[in-house]
Coordinates of C-alpha atoms in Angstrom, one line a residue:
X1319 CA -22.6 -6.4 39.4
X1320 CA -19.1 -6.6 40.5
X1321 CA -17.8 -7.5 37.0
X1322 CA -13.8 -6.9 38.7
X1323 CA -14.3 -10.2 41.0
X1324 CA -15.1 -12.1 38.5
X1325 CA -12.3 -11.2 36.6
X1326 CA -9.5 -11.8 39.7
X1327 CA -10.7 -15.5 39.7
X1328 CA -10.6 -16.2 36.3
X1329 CA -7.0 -14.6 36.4
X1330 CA -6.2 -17.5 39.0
X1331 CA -6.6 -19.8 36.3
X1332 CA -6.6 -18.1 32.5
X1333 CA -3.8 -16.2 31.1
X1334 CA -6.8 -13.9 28.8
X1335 CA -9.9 -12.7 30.4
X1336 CA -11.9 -10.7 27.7
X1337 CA -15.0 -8.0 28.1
X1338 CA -17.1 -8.4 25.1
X1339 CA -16.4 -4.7 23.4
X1340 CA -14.1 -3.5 26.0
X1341 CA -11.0 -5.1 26.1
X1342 CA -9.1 -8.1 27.9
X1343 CA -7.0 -8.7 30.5
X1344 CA -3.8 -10.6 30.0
X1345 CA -1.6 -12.9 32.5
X1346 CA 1.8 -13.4 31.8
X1347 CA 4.4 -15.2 33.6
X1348 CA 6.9 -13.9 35.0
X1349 CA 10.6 -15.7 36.1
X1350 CA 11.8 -14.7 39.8
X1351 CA 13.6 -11.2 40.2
X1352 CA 15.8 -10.2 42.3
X1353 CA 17.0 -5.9 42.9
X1354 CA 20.8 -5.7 42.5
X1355 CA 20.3 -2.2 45.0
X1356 CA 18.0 -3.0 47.0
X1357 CA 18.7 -6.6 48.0
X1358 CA 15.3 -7.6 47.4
X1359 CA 14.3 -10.8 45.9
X1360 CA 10.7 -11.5 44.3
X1361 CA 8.7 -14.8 43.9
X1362 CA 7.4 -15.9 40.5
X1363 CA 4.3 -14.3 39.3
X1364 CA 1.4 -13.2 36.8
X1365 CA 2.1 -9.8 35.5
X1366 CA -1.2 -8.5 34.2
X1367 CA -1.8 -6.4 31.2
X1368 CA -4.4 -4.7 29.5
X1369 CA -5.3 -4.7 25.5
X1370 CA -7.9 -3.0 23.9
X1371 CA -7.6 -4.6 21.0
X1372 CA -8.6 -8.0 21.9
X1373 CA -12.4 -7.3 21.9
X1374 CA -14.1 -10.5 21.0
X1375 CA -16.2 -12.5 23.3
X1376 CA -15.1 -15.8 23.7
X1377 CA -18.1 -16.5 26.4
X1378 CA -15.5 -17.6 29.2
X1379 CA -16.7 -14.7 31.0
X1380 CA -20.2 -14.9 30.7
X1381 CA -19.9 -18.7 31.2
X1382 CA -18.6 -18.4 34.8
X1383 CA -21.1 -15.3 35.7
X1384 CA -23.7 -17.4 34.5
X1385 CA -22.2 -20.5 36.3
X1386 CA -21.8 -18.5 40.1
X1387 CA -24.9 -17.0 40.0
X1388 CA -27.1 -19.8 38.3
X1389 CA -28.9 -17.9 35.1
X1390 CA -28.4 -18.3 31.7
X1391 CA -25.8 -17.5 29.7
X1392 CA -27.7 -15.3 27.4
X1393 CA -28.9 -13.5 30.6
X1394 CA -25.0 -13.1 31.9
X1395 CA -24.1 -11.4 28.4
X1396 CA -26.4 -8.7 28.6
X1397 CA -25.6 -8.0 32.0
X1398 CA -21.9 -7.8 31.3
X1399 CA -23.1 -5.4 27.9
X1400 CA -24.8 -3.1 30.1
X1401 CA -21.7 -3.1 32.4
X1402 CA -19.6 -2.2 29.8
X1403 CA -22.1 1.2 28.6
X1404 CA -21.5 2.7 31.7
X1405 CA -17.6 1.4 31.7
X1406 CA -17.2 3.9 28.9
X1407 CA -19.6 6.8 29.8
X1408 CA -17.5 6.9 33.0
X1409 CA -13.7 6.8 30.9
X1410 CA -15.7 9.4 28.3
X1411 CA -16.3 11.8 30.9
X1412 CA -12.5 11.2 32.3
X1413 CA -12.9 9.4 35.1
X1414 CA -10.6 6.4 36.4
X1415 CA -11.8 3.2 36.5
X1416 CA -10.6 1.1 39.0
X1417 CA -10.7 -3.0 39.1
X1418 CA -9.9 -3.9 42.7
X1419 CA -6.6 -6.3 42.9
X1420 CA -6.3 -6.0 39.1
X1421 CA -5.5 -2.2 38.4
X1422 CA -6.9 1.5 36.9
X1423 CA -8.3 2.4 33.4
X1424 CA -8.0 5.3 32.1
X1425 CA -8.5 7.5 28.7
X1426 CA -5.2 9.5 27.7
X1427 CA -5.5 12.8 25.4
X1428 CA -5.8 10.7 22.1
X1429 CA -8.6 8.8 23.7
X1430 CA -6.3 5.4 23.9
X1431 CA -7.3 3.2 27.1
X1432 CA -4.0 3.4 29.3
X1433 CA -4.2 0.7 31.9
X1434 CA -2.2 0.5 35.4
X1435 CA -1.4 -2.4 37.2
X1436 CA -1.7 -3.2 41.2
X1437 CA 0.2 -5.5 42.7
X1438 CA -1.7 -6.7 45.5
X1439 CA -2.2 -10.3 44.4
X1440 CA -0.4 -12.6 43.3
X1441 CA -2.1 -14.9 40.5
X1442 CA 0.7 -17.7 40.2
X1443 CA -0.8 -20.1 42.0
X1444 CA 2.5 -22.1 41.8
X1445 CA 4.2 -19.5 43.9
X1446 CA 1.0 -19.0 46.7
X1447 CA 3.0 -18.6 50.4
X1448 CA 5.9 -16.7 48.6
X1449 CA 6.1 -13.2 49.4
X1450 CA 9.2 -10.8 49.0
X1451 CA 11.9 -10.5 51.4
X1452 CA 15.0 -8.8 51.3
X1453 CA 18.6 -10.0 52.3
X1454 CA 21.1 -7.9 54.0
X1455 CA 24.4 -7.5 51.4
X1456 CA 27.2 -9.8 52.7
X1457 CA 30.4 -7.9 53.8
X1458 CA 33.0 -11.2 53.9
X1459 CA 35.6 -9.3 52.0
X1460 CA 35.6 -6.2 54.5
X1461 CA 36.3 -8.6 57.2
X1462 CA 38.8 -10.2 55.6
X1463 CA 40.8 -6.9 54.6
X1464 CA 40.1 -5.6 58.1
X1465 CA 42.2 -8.9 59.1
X1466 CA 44.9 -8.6 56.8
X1467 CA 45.2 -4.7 58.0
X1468 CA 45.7 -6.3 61.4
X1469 CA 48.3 -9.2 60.7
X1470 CA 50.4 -6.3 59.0
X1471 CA 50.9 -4.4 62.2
X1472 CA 50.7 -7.1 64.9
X1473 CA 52.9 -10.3 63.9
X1474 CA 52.2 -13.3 64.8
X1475 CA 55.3 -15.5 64.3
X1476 CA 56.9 -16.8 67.5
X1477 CA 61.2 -17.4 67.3
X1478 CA 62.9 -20.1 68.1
X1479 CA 64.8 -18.0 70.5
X1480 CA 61.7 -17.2 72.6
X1481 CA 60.5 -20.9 73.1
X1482 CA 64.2 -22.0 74.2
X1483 CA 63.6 -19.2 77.3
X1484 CA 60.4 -20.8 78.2
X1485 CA 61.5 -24.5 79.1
X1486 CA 58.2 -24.7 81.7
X1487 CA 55.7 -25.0 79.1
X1488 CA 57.2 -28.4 77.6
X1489 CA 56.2 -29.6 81.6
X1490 CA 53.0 -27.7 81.6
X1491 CA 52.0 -29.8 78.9
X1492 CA 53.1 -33.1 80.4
X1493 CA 50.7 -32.5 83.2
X1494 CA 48.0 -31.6 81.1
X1495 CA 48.6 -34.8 78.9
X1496 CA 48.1 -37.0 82.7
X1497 CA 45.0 -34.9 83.8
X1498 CA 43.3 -35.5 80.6
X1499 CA 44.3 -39.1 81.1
X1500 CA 43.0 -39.3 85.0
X1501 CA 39.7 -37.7 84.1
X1502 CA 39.0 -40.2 81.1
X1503 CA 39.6 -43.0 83.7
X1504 CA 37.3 -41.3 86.9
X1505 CA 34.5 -40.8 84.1
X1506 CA 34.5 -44.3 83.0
X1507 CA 34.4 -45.7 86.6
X1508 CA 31.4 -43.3 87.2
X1509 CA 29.5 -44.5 83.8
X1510 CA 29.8 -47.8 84.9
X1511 CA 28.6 -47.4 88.1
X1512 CA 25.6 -45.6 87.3
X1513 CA 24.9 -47.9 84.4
X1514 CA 24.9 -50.9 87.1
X1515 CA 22.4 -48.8 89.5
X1516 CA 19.8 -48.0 86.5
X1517 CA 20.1 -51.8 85.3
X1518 CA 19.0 -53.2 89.2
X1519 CA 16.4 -50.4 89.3
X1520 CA 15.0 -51.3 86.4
X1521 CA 14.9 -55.1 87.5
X1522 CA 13.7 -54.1 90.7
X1523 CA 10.6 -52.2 89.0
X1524 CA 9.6 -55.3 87.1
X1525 CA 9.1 -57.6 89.8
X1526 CA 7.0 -55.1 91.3
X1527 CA 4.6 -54.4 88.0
X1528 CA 4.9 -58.1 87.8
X1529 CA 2.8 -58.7 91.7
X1530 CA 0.9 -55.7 90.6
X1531 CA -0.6 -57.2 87.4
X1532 CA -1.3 -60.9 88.7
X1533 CA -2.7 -59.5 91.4
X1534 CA -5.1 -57.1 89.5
X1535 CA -8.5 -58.1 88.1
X1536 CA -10.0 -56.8 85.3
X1537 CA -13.8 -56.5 84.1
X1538 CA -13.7 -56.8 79.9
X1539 CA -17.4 -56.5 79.6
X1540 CA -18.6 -55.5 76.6
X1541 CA -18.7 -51.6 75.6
X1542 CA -21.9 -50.0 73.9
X1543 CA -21.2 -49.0 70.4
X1544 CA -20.5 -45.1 69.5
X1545 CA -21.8 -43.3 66.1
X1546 CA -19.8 -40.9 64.6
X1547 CA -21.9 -38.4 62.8
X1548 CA -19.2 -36.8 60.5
X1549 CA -20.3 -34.9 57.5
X1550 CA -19.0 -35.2 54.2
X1551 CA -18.3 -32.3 52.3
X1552 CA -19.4 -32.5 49.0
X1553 CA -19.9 -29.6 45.9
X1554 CA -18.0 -28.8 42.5
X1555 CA -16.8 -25.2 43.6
X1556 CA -13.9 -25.5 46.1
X1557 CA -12.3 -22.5 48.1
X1558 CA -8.0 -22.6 47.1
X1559 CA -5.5 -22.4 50.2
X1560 CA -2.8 -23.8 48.4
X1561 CA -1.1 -26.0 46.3
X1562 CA 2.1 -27.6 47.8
X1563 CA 5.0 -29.7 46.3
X1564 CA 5.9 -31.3 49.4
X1565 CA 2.9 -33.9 51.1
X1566 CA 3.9 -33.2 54.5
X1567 CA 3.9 -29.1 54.1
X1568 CA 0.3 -29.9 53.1
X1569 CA -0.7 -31.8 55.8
X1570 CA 0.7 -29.0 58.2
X1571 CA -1.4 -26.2 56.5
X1572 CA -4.3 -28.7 56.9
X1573 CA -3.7 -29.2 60.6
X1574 CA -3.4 -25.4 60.9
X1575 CA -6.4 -24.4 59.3
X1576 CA -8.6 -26.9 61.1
X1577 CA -7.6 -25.2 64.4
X1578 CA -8.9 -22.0 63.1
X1579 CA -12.2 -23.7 62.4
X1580 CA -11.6 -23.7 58.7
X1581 CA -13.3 -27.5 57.1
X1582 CA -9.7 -28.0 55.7
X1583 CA -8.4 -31.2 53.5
X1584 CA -6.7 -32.2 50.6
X1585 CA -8.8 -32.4 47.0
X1586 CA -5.9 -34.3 45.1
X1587 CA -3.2 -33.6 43.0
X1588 CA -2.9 -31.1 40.0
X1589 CA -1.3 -31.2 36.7
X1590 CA 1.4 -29.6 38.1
X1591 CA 2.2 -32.3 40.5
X1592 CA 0.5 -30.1 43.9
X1593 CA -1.1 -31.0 46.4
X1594 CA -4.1 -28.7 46.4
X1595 CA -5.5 -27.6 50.1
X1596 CA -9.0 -25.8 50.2
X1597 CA -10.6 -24.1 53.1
X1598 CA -13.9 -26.0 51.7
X1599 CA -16.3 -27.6 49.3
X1600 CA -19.8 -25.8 48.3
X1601 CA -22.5 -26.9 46.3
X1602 CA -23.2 -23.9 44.5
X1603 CA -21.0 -21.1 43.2
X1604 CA -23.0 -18.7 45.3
X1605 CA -22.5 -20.1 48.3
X1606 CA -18.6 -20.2 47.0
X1607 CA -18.6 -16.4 46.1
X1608 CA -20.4 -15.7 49.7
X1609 CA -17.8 -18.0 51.4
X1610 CA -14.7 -16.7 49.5
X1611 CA -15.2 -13.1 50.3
X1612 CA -15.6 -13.9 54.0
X1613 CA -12.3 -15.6 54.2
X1614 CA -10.0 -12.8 52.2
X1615 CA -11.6 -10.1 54.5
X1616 CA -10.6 -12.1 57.7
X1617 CA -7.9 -14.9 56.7
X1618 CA -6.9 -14.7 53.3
X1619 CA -6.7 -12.2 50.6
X1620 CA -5.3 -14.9 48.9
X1621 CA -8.0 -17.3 48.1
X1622 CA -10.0 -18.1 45.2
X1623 CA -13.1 -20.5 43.8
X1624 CA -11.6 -23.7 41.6
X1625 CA -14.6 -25.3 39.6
X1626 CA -13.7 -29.2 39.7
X1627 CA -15.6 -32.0 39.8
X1628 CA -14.1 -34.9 42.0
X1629 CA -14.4 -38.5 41.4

């Protein structure tokens, strides 16, 4: 059983995913960051944690195993029991245990559980199509001293002496003053002309569309009636592509992931006030899980099952 997938989507949801006499799994949230040396600016997440402590079974897991692959729920806890045995005959003999997307557990000299984080999912679903990026630093004030080094050695001032010895620019001017005039006047004249020449065309073209259509004949017979078979999508377990806050984002990601075949569309809106786009709708949680893995090996590594029931 791969106990660590079940995990990674209950973390999509829950901020406390427990294994009954192993431990739990904690989700916190954490703000935006941003790396005063390396430029780098980070999206809102889910840090995840581990604590040995909490030990109790609450059944959320077992309730969702038991839920994806249809048994029982007292069937689901003794698998997850037997799980956990050879959980610890692995950490007892010093090996690492590794959850996939969720990080490594291991035992340290005092026989303490000492638990590290990955980082390759992101589990705030509020912040799903934000990834890092980082922004070059912004250099205005170099410039600007550069600039002030300049005007220091080259001035710019102009004397009053120096414009009396060049009396041709006052007539320079003048002529520019008359061309800018003449060429305002020539490209009126043109406009107009050319605004006379569409306006005939155009009455010209509707006297001929006019002949056309009263001389045309038309056959309205009737049309035989076409059936659309379109297929409904229906099922409780729904494969997440996002959750936007603005309509007309969603309706892009929906175009887009229609043309790469995907059953797209929109489920509703969230608590949160989010659009929420899935790739599809299934039935059954298997038929979920199935479909889910296929589109994080070749699409996604982002998506995850939501359990709703729509009205």
């Amino acid at each position: 059983m791969q106990l660590e997938t079940y995990i990674s989507d209950l973390l999509y949801r829950y901020e406390c995913v427990t294994i009954p006499e192993f431990g739990s799994f904690l989700a916190q949230r954490v703000s935006a960051t941003i790396n005063d040396s390396t430029h780098a600016f980070y999206p809102p997440k889910k840090a995840v944690s581990f604590n040995e402590q909490i030990q109790q079974n609450d059944g959320l897991l077992a309730h969702y195993i038991a839920d994806v692959e249809k048994i029982p729920f007292e069937i689901a806890s003794k698998k997850i029991a037997k799980r956990v045995k050879i959980l610890k005959s692995y950490l007892t003999q010093g090996e690492t245990l590794t959850f996939n997307n969720i990080g490594e557990v291991v035992f340290n000299n005092e026989g303490k559980i000492l638990f590290e984080p990955t980082y390759n999912l992101n589990y705030l679903t509020d912040s799903f199509g934000l990834s890092q990026f980082t922004s070059p630093s912004v250099t205005r004030e170099v410039y600007k001293k550069e600039i002030e080094q300049i005007e220091k050695v080259i001035p710019l001032a102009v004397s009053l002496e120096k414009r009396k010895t060049r009396p041709y620019l006052k007539y320079a001017a003048v002529a520019l003053v008359a061309l800018t005039l003449g060429g305002f006047a020539a490209s009126n004249f043109y406009v107009n002309q050319i605004e006379t020449h569409n306006q005939l065309a155009q009455e010209e073209a509707t006297k001929q569309l006019d002949t056309k259509i009263q001389q045309a004949t038309f056959s309205l017979n009737s049309l035989p009636a076409i059936t659309w078979n379109i297929p409904k999508q229906t099922g409780n377990y729904h494969i997440v592509a996002g959750a936007f806050r603005v309509e007309e984002n969603c309706n892009k990601i929906i175009a887009q992931l229609k043309k790469d075949g995907f059953n797209a569309r929109k489920i509703g809106v969230n608590k949160y006030g989010l659009h929420e786009v899935v790739y599809s709708s299934h039935e059954t949680g298997k038929e979920a899980l199935k479909a889910v893995r296929e589109i994080r090996k070749s699409h996604n590594k982002d998506a995850w099952i939501l359990v709703k029931k729509l009205d």
